[in-house]
Short mmCIF file of C-alpha atoms in Angstrom, two decimals:
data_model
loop_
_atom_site.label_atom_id
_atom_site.label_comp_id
_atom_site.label_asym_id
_atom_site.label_seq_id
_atom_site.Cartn_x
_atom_site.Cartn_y
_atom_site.Cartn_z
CA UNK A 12 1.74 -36.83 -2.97
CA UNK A 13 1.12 -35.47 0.58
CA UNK A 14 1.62 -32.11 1.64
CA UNK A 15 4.87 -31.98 3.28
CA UNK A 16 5.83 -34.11 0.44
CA UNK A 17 5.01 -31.62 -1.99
CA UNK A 18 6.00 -28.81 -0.23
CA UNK A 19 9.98 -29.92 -0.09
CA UNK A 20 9.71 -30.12 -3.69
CA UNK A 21 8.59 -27.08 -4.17
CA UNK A 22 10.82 -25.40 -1.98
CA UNK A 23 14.06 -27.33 -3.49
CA UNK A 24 12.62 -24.99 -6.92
CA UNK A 25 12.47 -22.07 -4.72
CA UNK A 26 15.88 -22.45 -2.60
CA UNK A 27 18.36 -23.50 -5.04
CA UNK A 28 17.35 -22.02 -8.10
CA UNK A 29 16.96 -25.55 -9.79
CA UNK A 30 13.54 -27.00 -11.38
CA UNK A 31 13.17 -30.56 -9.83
CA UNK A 32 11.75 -33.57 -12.38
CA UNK A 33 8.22 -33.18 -10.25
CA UNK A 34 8.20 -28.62 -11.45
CA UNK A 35 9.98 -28.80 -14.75
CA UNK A 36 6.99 -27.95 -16.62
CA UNK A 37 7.47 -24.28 -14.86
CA UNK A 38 10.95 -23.58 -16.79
CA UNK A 39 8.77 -23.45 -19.83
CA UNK A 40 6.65 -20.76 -18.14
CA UNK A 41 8.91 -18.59 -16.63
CA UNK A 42 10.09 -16.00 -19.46
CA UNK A 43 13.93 -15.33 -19.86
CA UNK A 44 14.89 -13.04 -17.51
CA UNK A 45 17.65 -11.81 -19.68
CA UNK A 46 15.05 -11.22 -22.70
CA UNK A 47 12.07 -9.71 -20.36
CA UNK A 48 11.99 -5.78 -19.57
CA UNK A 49 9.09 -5.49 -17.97
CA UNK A 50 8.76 -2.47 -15.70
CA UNK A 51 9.94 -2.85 -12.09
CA UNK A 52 9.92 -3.51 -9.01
CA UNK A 53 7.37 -6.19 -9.96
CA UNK A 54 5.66 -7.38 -6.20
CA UNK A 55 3.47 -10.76 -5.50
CA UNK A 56 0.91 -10.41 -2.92
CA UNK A 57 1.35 -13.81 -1.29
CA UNK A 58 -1.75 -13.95 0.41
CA UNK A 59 -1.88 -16.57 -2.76
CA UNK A 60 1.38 -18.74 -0.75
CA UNK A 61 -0.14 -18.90 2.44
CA UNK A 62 -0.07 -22.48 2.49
CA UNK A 63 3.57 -22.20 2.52
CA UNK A 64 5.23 -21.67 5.92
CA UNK A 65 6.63 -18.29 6.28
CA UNK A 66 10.46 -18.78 6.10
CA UNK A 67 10.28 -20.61 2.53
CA UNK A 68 7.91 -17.40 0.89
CA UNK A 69 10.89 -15.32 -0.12
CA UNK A 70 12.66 -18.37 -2.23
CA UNK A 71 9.33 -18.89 -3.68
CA UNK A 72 8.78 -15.77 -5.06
CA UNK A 73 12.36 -15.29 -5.98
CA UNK A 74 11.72 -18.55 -7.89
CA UNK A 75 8.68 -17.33 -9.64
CA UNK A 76 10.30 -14.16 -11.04
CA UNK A 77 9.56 -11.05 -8.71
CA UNK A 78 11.62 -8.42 -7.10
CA UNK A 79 10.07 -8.84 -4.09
CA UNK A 80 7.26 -9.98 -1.08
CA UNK A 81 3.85 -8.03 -0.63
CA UNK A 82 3.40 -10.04 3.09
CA UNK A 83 -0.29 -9.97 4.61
CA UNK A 84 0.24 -8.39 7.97
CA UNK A 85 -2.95 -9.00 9.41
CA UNK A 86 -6.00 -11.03 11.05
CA UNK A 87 -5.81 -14.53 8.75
CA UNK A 88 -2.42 -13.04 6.62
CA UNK A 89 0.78 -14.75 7.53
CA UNK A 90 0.57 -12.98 11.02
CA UNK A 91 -1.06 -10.09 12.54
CA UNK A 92 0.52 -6.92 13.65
CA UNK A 93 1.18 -8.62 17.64
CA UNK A 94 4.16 -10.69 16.06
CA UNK A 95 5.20 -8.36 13.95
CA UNK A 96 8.50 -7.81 15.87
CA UNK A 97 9.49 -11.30 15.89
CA UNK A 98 8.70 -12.45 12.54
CA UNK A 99 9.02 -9.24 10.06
CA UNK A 100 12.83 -9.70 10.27
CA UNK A 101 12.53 -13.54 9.33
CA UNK A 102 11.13 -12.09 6.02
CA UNK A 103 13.07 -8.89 6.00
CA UNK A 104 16.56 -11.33 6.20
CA UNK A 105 15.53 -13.45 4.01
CA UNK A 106 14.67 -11.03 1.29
CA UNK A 107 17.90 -9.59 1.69
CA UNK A 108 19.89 -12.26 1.55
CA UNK A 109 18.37 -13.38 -2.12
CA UNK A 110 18.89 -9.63 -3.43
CA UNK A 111 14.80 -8.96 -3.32
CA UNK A 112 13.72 -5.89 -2.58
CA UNK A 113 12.41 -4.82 0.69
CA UNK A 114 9.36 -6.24 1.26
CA UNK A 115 6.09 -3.85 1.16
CA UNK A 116 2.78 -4.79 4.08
CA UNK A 117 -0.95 -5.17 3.51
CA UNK A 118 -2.42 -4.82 6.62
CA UNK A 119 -5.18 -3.29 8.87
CA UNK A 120 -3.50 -0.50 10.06
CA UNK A 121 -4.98 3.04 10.17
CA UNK A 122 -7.01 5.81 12.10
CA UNK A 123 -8.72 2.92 14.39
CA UNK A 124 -5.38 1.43 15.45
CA UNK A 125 -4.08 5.10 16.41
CA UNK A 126 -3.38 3.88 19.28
CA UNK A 127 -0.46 1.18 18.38
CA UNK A 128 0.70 3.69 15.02
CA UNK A 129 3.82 4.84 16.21
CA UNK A 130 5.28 1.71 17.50
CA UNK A 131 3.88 0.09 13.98
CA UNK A 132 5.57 2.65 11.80
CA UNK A 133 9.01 2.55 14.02
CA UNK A 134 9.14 -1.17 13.84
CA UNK A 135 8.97 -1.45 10.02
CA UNK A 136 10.67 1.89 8.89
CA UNK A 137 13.11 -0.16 11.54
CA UNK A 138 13.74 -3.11 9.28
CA UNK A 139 13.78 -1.00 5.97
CA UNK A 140 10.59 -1.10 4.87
CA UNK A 141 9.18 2.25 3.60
CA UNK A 142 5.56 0.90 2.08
CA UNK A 143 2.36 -0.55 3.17
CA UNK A 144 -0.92 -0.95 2.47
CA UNK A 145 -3.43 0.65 5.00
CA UNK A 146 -6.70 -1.21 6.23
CA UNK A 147 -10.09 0.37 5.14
CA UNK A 148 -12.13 2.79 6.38
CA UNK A 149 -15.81 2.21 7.13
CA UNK A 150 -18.57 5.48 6.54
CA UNK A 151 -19.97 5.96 9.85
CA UNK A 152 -23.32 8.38 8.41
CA UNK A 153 -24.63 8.97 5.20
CA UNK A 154 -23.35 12.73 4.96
CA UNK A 155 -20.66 11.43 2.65
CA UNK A 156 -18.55 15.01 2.08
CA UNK A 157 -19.14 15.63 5.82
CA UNK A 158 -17.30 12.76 7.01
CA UNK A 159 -14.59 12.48 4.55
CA UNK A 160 -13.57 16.26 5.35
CA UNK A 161 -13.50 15.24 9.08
CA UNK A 162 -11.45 12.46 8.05
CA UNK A 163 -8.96 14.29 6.19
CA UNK A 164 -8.05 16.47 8.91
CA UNK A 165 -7.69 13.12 11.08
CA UNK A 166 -5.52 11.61 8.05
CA UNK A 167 -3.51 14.90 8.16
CA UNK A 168 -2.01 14.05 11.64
CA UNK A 169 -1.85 10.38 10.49
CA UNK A 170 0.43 11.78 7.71
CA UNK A 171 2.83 13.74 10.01
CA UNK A 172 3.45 10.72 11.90
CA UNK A 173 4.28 8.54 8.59
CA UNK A 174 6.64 11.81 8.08
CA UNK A 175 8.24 11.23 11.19
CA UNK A 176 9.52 7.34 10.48
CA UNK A 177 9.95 8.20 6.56
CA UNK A 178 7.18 5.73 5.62
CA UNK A 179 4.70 6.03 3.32
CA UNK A 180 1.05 4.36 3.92
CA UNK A 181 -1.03 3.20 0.76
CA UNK A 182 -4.78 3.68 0.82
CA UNK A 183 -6.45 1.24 -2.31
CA UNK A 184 -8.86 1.87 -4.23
CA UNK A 185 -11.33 -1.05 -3.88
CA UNK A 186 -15.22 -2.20 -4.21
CA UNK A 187 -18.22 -1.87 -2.28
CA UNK A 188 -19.70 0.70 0.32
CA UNK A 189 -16.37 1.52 2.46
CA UNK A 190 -14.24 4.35 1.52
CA UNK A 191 -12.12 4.04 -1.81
CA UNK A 192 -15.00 2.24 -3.38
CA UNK A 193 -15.06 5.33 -5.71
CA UNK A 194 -12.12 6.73 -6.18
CA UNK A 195 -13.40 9.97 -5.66
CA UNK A 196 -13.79 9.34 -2.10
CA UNK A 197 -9.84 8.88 -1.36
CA UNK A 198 -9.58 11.70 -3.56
CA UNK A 199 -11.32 13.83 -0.49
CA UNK A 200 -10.35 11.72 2.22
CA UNK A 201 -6.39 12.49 1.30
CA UNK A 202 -6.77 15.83 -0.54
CA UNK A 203 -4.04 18.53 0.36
CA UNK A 204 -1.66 15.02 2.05
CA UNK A 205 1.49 14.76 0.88
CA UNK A 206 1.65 11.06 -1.54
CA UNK A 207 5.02 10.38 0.07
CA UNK A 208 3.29 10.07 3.40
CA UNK A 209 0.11 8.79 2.43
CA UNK A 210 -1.12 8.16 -0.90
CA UNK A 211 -3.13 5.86 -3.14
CA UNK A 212 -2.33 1.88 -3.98
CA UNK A 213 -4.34 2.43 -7.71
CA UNK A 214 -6.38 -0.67 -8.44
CA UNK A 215 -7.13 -0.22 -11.96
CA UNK A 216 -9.19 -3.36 -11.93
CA UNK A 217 -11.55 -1.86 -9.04
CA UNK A 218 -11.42 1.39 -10.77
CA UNK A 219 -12.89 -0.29 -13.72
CA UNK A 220 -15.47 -1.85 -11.82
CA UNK A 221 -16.65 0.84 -9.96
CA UNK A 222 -16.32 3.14 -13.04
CA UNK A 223 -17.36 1.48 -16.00
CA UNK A 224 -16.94 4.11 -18.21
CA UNK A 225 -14.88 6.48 -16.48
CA UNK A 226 -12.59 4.72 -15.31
CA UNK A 227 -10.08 6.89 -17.19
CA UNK A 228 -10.96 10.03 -15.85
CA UNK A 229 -10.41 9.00 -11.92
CA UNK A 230 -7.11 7.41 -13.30
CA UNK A 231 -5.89 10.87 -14.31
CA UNK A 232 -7.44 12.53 -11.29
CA UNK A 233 -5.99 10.59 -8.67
CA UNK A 234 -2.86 10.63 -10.53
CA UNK A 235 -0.39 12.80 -8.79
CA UNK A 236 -1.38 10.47 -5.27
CA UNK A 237 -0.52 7.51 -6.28
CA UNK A 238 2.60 5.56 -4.89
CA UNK A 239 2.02 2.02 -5.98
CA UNK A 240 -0.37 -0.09 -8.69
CA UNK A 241 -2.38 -3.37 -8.03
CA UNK A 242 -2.03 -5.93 -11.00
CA UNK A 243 -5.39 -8.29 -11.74
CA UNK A 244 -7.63 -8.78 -14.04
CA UNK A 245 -11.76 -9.76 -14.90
CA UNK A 246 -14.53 -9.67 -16.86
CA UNK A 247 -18.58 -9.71 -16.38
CA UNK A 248 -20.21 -12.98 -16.07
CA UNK A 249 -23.13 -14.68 -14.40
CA UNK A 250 -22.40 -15.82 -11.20
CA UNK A 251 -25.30 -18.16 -9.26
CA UNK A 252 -27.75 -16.60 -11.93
CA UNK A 253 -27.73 -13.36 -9.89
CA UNK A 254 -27.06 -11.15 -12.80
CA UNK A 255 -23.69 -9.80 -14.60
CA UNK A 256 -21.20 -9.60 -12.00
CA UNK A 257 -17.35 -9.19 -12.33
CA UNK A 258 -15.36 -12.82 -11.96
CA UNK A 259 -11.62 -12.36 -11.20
CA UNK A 260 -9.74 -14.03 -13.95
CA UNK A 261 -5.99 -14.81 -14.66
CA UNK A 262 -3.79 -11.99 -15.63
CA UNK A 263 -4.23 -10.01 -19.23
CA UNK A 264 -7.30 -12.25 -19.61
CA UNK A 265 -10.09 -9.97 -18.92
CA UNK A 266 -11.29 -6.41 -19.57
CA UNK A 267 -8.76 -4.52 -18.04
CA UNK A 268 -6.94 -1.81 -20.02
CA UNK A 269 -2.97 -2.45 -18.43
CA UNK A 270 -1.99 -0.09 -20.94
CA UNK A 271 -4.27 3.04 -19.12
CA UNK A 272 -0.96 2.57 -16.40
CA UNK A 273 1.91 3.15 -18.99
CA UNK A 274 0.62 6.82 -18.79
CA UNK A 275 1.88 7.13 -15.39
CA UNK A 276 5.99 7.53 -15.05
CA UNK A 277 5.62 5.81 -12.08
CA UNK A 278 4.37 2.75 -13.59
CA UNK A 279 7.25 2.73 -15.75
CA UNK A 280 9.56 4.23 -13.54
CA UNK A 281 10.22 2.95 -9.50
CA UNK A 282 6.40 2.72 -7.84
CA UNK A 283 5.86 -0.62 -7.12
CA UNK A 284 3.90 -2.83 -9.04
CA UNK A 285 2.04 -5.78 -7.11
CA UNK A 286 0.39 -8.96 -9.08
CA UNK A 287 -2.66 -10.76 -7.39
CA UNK A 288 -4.23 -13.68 -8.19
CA UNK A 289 -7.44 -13.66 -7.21
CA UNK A 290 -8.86 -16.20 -9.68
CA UNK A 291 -9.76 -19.55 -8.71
CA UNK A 292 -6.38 -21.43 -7.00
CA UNK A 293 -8.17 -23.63 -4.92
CA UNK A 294 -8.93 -21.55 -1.98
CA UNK A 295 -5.55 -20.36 -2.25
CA UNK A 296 -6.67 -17.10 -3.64
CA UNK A 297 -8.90 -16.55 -0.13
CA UNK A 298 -5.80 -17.40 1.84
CA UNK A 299 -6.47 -20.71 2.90
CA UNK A 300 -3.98 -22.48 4.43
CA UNK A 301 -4.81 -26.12 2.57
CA UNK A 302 -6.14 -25.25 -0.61
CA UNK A 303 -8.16 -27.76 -2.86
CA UNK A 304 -5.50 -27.50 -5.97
CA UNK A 305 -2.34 -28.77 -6.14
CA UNK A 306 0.42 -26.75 -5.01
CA UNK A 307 2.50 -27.36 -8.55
CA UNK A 308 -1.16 -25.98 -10.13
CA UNK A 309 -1.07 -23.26 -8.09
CA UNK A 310 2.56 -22.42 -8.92
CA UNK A 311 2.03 -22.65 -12.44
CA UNK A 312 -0.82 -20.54 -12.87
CA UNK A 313 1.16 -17.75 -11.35
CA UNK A 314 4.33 -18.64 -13.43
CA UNK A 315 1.87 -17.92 -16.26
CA UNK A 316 0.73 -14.50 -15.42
CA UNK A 317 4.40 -13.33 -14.33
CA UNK A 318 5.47 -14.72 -18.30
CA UNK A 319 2.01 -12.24 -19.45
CA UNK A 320 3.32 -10.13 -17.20
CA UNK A 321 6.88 -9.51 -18.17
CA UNK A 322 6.25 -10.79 -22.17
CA UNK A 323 3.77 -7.60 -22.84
CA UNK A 324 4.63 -4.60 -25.03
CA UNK A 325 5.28 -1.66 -23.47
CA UNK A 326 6.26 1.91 -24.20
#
């Protein structure tokens, strides 16, 4: 089956509701809607879809089982920030249209692109949309508390301006050497900021990463900040034989603790809550626009987590 080939089929799943005879192994994925109470507003971030072209992503994640589209807004996402005002509202429209939420952003935005902020923030808060993820933020010395208290002051005004369009920017916790790879640094870096303006996109997956064994405690201390949760999942294996390191595996198959997350109302209550597959899909998971696995794999493996997803206990 060729691309184009497979892509109709998919899409005649996404757009009319209707497994075809090629997808009708997903209707045995897919939990019943009517029987599932998972909480809500349950997100995919489709940097996983962008093999699709941007006009069918909405059907396809309607299809799948979400409430709505976490759209990569940046260098090698669907499109960057330039086109923003041409094609948001082909997503935006689309989402409306097949009663999904508004969609939320990842993209680079933040203190280095102070320059194009305001427009940014009037655009979106334009079309509806009230959430997005921010880009990172790079440490410039090694005087760690130094910088992130000059930061914060510079995050301050960056706050007032999200105040002004009534959006709120999401800062996520994540891995490595640039701020948020300890929680404890966006801790500083936002301390005394209003959440509503900016606050925290809590990656309990990072978190547990980062902090093994106290993983917990930044959960709790970071609490009050955060305004949305990222959904995936790992555990420790040998990689190249380079030592332990953490492999990204489907959801609820690994050694995160979902559960920690019912202890926050918001998880159970309106924040949203965003599902990424970062496993092996082929390239897919990297964004690649002509991923190695099928596109009815790829499809499937996400069906799966959604049923985990929505089929889990919860409080």
């Amino acid at each position: 089956m060729n691309r184009r080939s497979s892509v109709k089929k998919i899409m005649a799943v996404a757009g009319t509701g209707i497994l075809t005879p090629q997808l009708d192994f997903l209707k045995n994925l897919l939990p019943d809607s009517k029987k599932a109470a998972a909480p809500s507003p349950f997100y995919l971030f489709t940097k996983a879809l962008q093999w699709l072209p941007l006009e069918q992503v909405p059907e396809t994640v309607k299809s799948l089982g979400f409430d709505g589209v976490d759209l990569p807004v940046r260098k090698n996402g669907f499109f960057n920030t330039d086109e923003i005002k041409q094609k948001l509202p082909i997503i935006v429209r689309k989402s409306e249209t097949l009663g999904l939420k508004r969609p939320v952003l990842t993209t680079e935005m933040n203190l280095n692109q102070m320059a194009d902020m305001d427009e940014f923030l009037r655009t979106i808060s334009g079309e509806g949309i009230t959430d997005y993820r921010m880009g990172y933020l790079p440490f410039t010395t090694k005087n760690i508390i130094k910088e992130l208290k000059s930061l914060n002051a510079s995050m301050k005004q960056l706050a007032e301006l999200h105040k002004k369009h009534g959006v709120t920017g999401h800062y996520q916790n994540h891995a490595g050497t640039r701020i948020g790879g300890s929680v404890w640094e966006i801790y500083h870096l936002l301390k005394d900021i209003n959440p509503d303006h900016i606050g925290v996109q809590f990656d309990l997956r990072h978190a547990s990463v980062e902090g093994y064994q106290s993983y917990e405690n930044v959960f709790h201390m970071i609490s009050d900040q955060i305004r949305s949760f990222d959904l995936k999942d790992y555990v420790w294996g040998k990689v190249d034989n380079k030592g332990d390191r953490p492999i990204n595996v489907p959801y609820g198959e690994g050694n995160v603790k979902f559960e920690l997350l019912q202890e926050h109302p918001g998880f159970m209550g309106s924040l949203p809550k965003i599902l990424h597959c970062e496993y092996d899909l082929g390239g897919a998971e990297h964004g690649h626009k002509h991923p190695t696995m099928s596109k009815e794999a790829i499809l499937s493996a996400i069906a799966k987590d959604v049923k985990v997803y929505k089929t889990a206990k919860y409080k």
